[in-house]
Short mmCIF file of C-alpha atoms and ligand atoms in Angstrom, two decimals:
data_model
loop_
_atom_site.label_atom_id
_atom_site.label_comp_id
_atom_site.label_asym_id
_atom_site.label_seq_id
_atom_site.Cartn_x
_atom_site.Cartn_y
_atom_site.Cartn_z
CA MET A 1 72.77 94.68 102.86
CA GLN A 2 76.40 95.82 103.04
CA LYS A 3 78.21 95.44 99.70
CA LYS A 4 81.11 92.95 99.77
CA ILE A 5 84.41 94.07 98.36
CA LYS A 6 86.17 91.69 96.03
CA LEU A 7 89.70 90.99 97.13
CA ALA A 8 92.83 89.35 95.81
CA VAL A 9 95.23 88.30 98.58
CA LEU A 10 98.96 88.07 97.88
CA ILE A 11 101.01 85.68 100.00
CA SER A 12 104.59 84.39 100.18
CA GLY A 13 104.72 82.26 103.31
CA THR A 14 102.68 80.87 106.16
CA GLY A 15 99.46 82.69 105.26
CA ARG A 16 98.31 83.45 108.81
CA THR A 17 96.99 86.80 107.60
CA LEU A 18 95.11 85.10 104.77
CA LYS A 19 93.62 82.60 107.24
CA ASN A 20 92.44 85.43 109.48
CA MET A 21 90.72 87.10 106.50
CA ILE A 22 89.08 83.83 105.42
CA ASP A 23 87.85 83.20 108.97
CA ARG A 24 86.42 86.71 109.27
CA THR A 25 84.63 86.54 105.92
CA LYS A 26 83.14 83.17 106.91
CA ALA A 27 82.07 84.54 110.30
CA GLY A 28 80.35 87.43 108.52
CA THR A 29 82.41 90.08 110.35
CA LEU A 30 84.28 91.18 107.22
CA ASP A 31 82.30 92.20 104.16
CA ALA A 32 84.77 90.87 101.64
CA GLU A 33 84.91 88.07 99.14
CA ILE A 34 88.35 86.64 98.40
CA LYS A 35 88.25 85.98 94.66
CA LEU A 36 91.89 85.05 94.18
CA VAL A 37 95.04 84.13 96.11
CA VAL A 38 98.35 84.88 94.40
CA SER A 39 101.48 83.27 95.80
CA SER A 40 105.07 84.21 95.02
CA SER A 41 106.11 80.63 95.76
CA SER A 42 104.66 77.21 94.97
CA SER A 43 105.88 76.03 98.37
CA ALA A 44 104.15 78.71 100.46
CA SER A 45 102.42 76.76 103.23
CA GLY A 46 99.64 79.37 103.31
CA LEU A 47 98.32 77.93 100.03
CA GLN A 48 96.61 75.23 102.12
CA TYR A 49 94.14 77.83 103.45
CA ALA A 50 93.17 78.89 99.92
CA GLU A 51 92.72 75.25 98.94
CA GLU A 52 90.57 74.48 102.01
CA ALA A 53 88.38 77.52 101.29
CA VAL A 54 88.21 76.66 97.55
CA ILE A 55 89.63 80.00 96.47
CA PRO A 56 91.28 80.14 93.01
CA ILE A 57 95.09 80.23 93.22
CA GLU A 58 97.71 81.70 90.88
CA ILE A 59 101.36 80.94 91.52
CA LEU A 60 103.55 83.62 89.98
CA GLU A 61 107.23 83.24 90.84
CA ARG A 62 109.67 86.06 90.14
CA PRO A 63 112.36 83.89 88.43
CA ALA A 64 109.85 82.92 85.73
CA PHE A 65 109.83 86.53 84.47
CA LYS A 66 112.53 88.48 82.65
CA SER A 67 111.95 91.71 84.52
CA GLN A 68 110.34 93.25 87.57
CA GLY A 69 107.93 95.01 85.18
CA GLU A 70 106.76 91.80 83.49
CA PHE A 71 106.37 90.09 86.87
CA SER A 72 104.21 92.96 88.17
CA THR A 73 102.14 93.04 84.99
CA ALA A 74 101.37 89.31 85.30
CA ILE A 75 100.12 89.79 88.86
CA PHE A 76 97.92 92.78 88.09
CA ASP A 77 96.58 91.08 84.94
CA ALA A 78 95.54 88.08 87.07
CA CYS A 79 93.82 90.46 89.51
CA ARG A 80 92.02 92.32 86.70
CA LYS A 81 90.86 88.99 85.25
CA ALA A 82 89.48 88.01 88.66
CA GLU A 83 87.68 91.40 88.67
CA VAL A 84 88.85 92.36 92.14
CA ASP A 85 88.32 95.81 93.65
CA TYR A 86 91.32 95.70 96.01
CA ILE A 87 94.50 93.71 96.55
CA ALA A 88 95.71 92.85 100.07
CA MET A 89 99.34 91.94 100.54
CA ALA A 90 99.47 89.39 103.34
CA GLY A 91 103.02 88.48 104.24
CA TYR A 92 103.95 89.14 100.61
CA ILE A 93 107.65 89.83 100.23
CA LYS A 94 108.06 90.83 96.57
CA PHE A 95 108.26 94.41 95.38
CA LEU A 96 105.66 95.30 92.73
CA ASP A 97 105.28 98.14 90.25
CA ILE A 98 101.80 99.51 90.96
CA PRO A 99 99.94 100.45 87.77
CA ASP A 100 97.85 103.63 87.69
CA ASP A 101 94.52 101.79 87.81
CA PHE A 102 95.57 100.23 91.14
CA THR A 103 96.66 103.45 92.85
CA ASN A 104 95.28 103.32 96.42
CA ARG A 105 93.78 99.91 95.72
CA VAL A 106 96.70 97.79 97.01
CA LEU A 107 96.98 97.39 100.79
CA ASN A 108 99.76 96.09 102.99
CA ILE A 109 100.26 95.55 106.70
CA HIS A 110 103.63 96.32 108.24
CA PRO A 111 104.51 94.93 111.70
CA ALA A 112 105.66 98.26 113.18
CA LEU A 113 104.44 101.83 113.47
CA VAL A 114 105.55 103.46 110.23
CA PRO A 115 107.60 105.55 109.52
CA ALA A 116 109.67 103.80 112.25
CA PHE A 117 111.30 100.43 111.66
CA CYS A 118 110.28 100.12 108.02
CA GLY A 119 111.72 100.22 104.52
CA LYS A 120 113.84 97.82 102.52
CA GLY A 121 115.01 94.84 104.57
CA TYR A 122 112.48 95.45 107.34
CA TYR A 123 110.21 92.43 107.18
CA GLY A 124 109.12 89.65 109.51
CA ASP A 125 111.27 89.03 112.56
CA HIS A 126 113.93 91.55 111.45
CA VAL A 127 111.49 94.32 112.34
CA HIS A 128 110.87 93.07 115.88
CA ALA A 129 114.60 92.44 116.42
CA LYS A 130 115.33 96.06 115.45
CA VAL A 131 112.61 97.38 117.77
CA LEU A 132 114.10 95.43 120.70
CA GLU A 133 117.67 96.41 119.81
CA TYR A 134 116.65 100.09 119.70
CA GLY A 135 114.85 99.89 123.04
CA ALA A 136 111.55 101.29 121.76
CA LYS A 137 108.79 101.12 124.36
CA ILE A 138 105.95 100.95 121.84
CA SER A 139 105.56 99.08 118.59
CA GLY A 140 102.52 97.93 116.66
CA CYS A 141 101.25 97.55 113.13
CA SER A 142 100.31 99.81 110.24
CA VAL A 143 97.85 99.17 107.44
CA HIS A 144 98.69 101.34 104.46
CA PHE A 145 98.17 101.71 100.75
CA VAL A 146 101.12 100.56 98.69
CA ASP A 147 102.98 102.99 96.47
CA GLN A 148 106.35 102.81 94.72
CA LYS A 149 108.44 102.98 97.92
CA TYR A 150 108.70 100.35 100.66
CA ASP A 151 106.13 100.87 103.46
CA ASN A 152 105.53 104.44 102.32
CA GLY A 153 101.95 104.82 101.06
CA PRO A 154 99.06 106.56 102.86
CA VAL A 155 98.39 105.08 106.31
CA ILE A 156 94.86 103.76 106.83
CA LEU A 157 95.16 102.75 110.45
CA GLN A 158 97.68 101.81 113.10
CA LYS A 159 97.45 99.88 116.35
CA ALA A 160 100.06 100.21 119.09
CA VAL A 161 101.29 97.55 121.48
CA GLU A 162 103.60 97.87 124.46
CA VAL A 163 107.14 96.53 124.31
CA PHE A 164 108.28 94.88 127.54
CA GLU A 165 111.84 94.49 128.85
CA THR A 166 111.27 90.75 129.00
CA ASP A 167 110.21 90.56 125.33
CA THR A 168 111.89 88.30 122.82
CA VAL A 169 111.44 88.58 119.07
CA ALA A 170 108.88 85.76 119.32
CA SER A 171 106.83 87.30 122.13
CA LEU A 172 106.78 90.73 120.46
CA ASN A 173 105.84 89.12 117.15
CA ASP A 174 102.90 87.36 118.87
CA ARG A 175 101.62 90.57 120.44
CA VAL A 176 101.96 92.57 117.22
CA PHE A 177 100.36 89.80 115.18
CA LYS A 178 97.30 89.83 117.49
CA ALA A 179 96.99 93.57 116.76
CA GLU A 180 97.39 92.86 113.02
CA CYS A 181 94.52 90.38 113.16
CA GLU A 182 92.26 93.23 114.30
CA ALA A 183 93.74 96.09 112.28
CA TYR A 184 93.75 94.52 108.81
CA PRO A 185 90.10 93.39 108.74
CA GLU A 186 89.11 96.73 110.33
CA ALA A 187 90.81 98.65 107.50
CA ILE A 188 89.25 96.45 104.81
CA GLN A 189 85.84 96.82 106.43
CA LEU A 190 86.22 100.64 106.35
CA ILE A 191 86.83 100.37 102.61
CA ALA A 192 83.85 98.03 102.18
CA GLU A 193 81.71 100.60 103.99
CA GLU A 194 83.07 103.29 101.62
CA ARG A 195 84.29 105.35 104.59
CA ILE A 196 87.81 105.94 103.27
CA SER A 197 89.01 108.77 101.08
CA VAL A 198 92.57 109.72 100.27
CA VAL A 199 93.65 113.33 99.98
CA GLY A 200 97.32 113.56 99.02
CA ARG A 201 98.86 111.12 101.47
CA ILE A 202 96.21 111.65 104.13
CA VAL A 203 93.55 108.98 104.58
CA LYS A 204 90.28 110.40 105.84
CA ILE A 205 87.81 108.16 107.62
CA THR A 206 84.17 109.14 107.58
CA PRO A 207 82.67 108.62 111.04
CA LEU A 208 79.59 106.48 111.28
CA THR A 209 76.52 108.64 111.08
CA GLU A 210 74.84 109.16 114.42
CA PRO A 211 71.75 106.99 114.95
CA ARG A 212 68.61 109.03 114.29
CA VAL A 213 66.83 110.16 117.45
CA VAL A 214 63.19 109.18 117.21
CA GLU A 215 60.86 111.39 119.21
CA PHE A 216 57.61 110.00 120.56
C1 GRF B 301 103.51 89.71 109.44
O1 GRF B 301 104.75 90.08 109.98
C2 GRF B 301 102.96 90.88 108.68
O2 GRF B 301 103.15 92.08 109.35
C3 GRF B 301 103.75 90.81 107.43
O3 GRF B 301 103.79 89.41 107.14
C4 GRF B 301 103.73 88.69 108.35
C5 GRF B 301 102.62 87.67 108.31
O4 GRF B 301 102.86 86.75 107.31
N1 GRF B 301 103.17 91.62 106.40
P1 GRF B 301 101.88 85.49 107.13
O5 GRF B 301 100.49 86.01 106.98
O6 GRF B 301 102.02 84.64 108.37
O7 GRF B 301 102.37 84.77 105.90
#
């Protein structure tokens, strides 16, 4: 049986990404177990999905901590206590200091094709508005490991979508989010299957081994 990876999911808002992960784990199409949900806000509506799925919740709000460092430490301590293998940021909008033991173990999804339309200030609808304003013909999403710069870590996978002249921020957001709902579980599944290795900033994906040819 495929080993399940133990995940903590970090949210700040509506939790659609979290819901997608919960649905996929329940359907048996994602070999992950969500051990903990951490929210940066007690009013994040996405917390309802954690409650419904009976997943332990930690609410850690930035103003409760004196510094960025103490805030980050509290989050990673909660994740260590929950004994998770990986952390998935899912609409999480706070910047974290990544400790050494979590290098290449924190994932994020960005709603554009990095290194375009990313970095500080590029989140949510702002990203899609910038894509439309620029006149880009393609956008998409990028699943990447998180390092100490915004949207900068090694890219695990990307999915492209077309941008149409008739697009609005909302319609582009919908199309990109559909791609995100495929890309994020796919990336986590690759990790669960131990098919990912990171060399410098390059993520290598081991192809599935060919089925053995049986001769009669
Ligand atoms: C999406 O734009 C995703 O790319 C970004 O957060 C948004 C989803 O947030 N990381 P949520 O899951 O609906 O809270």
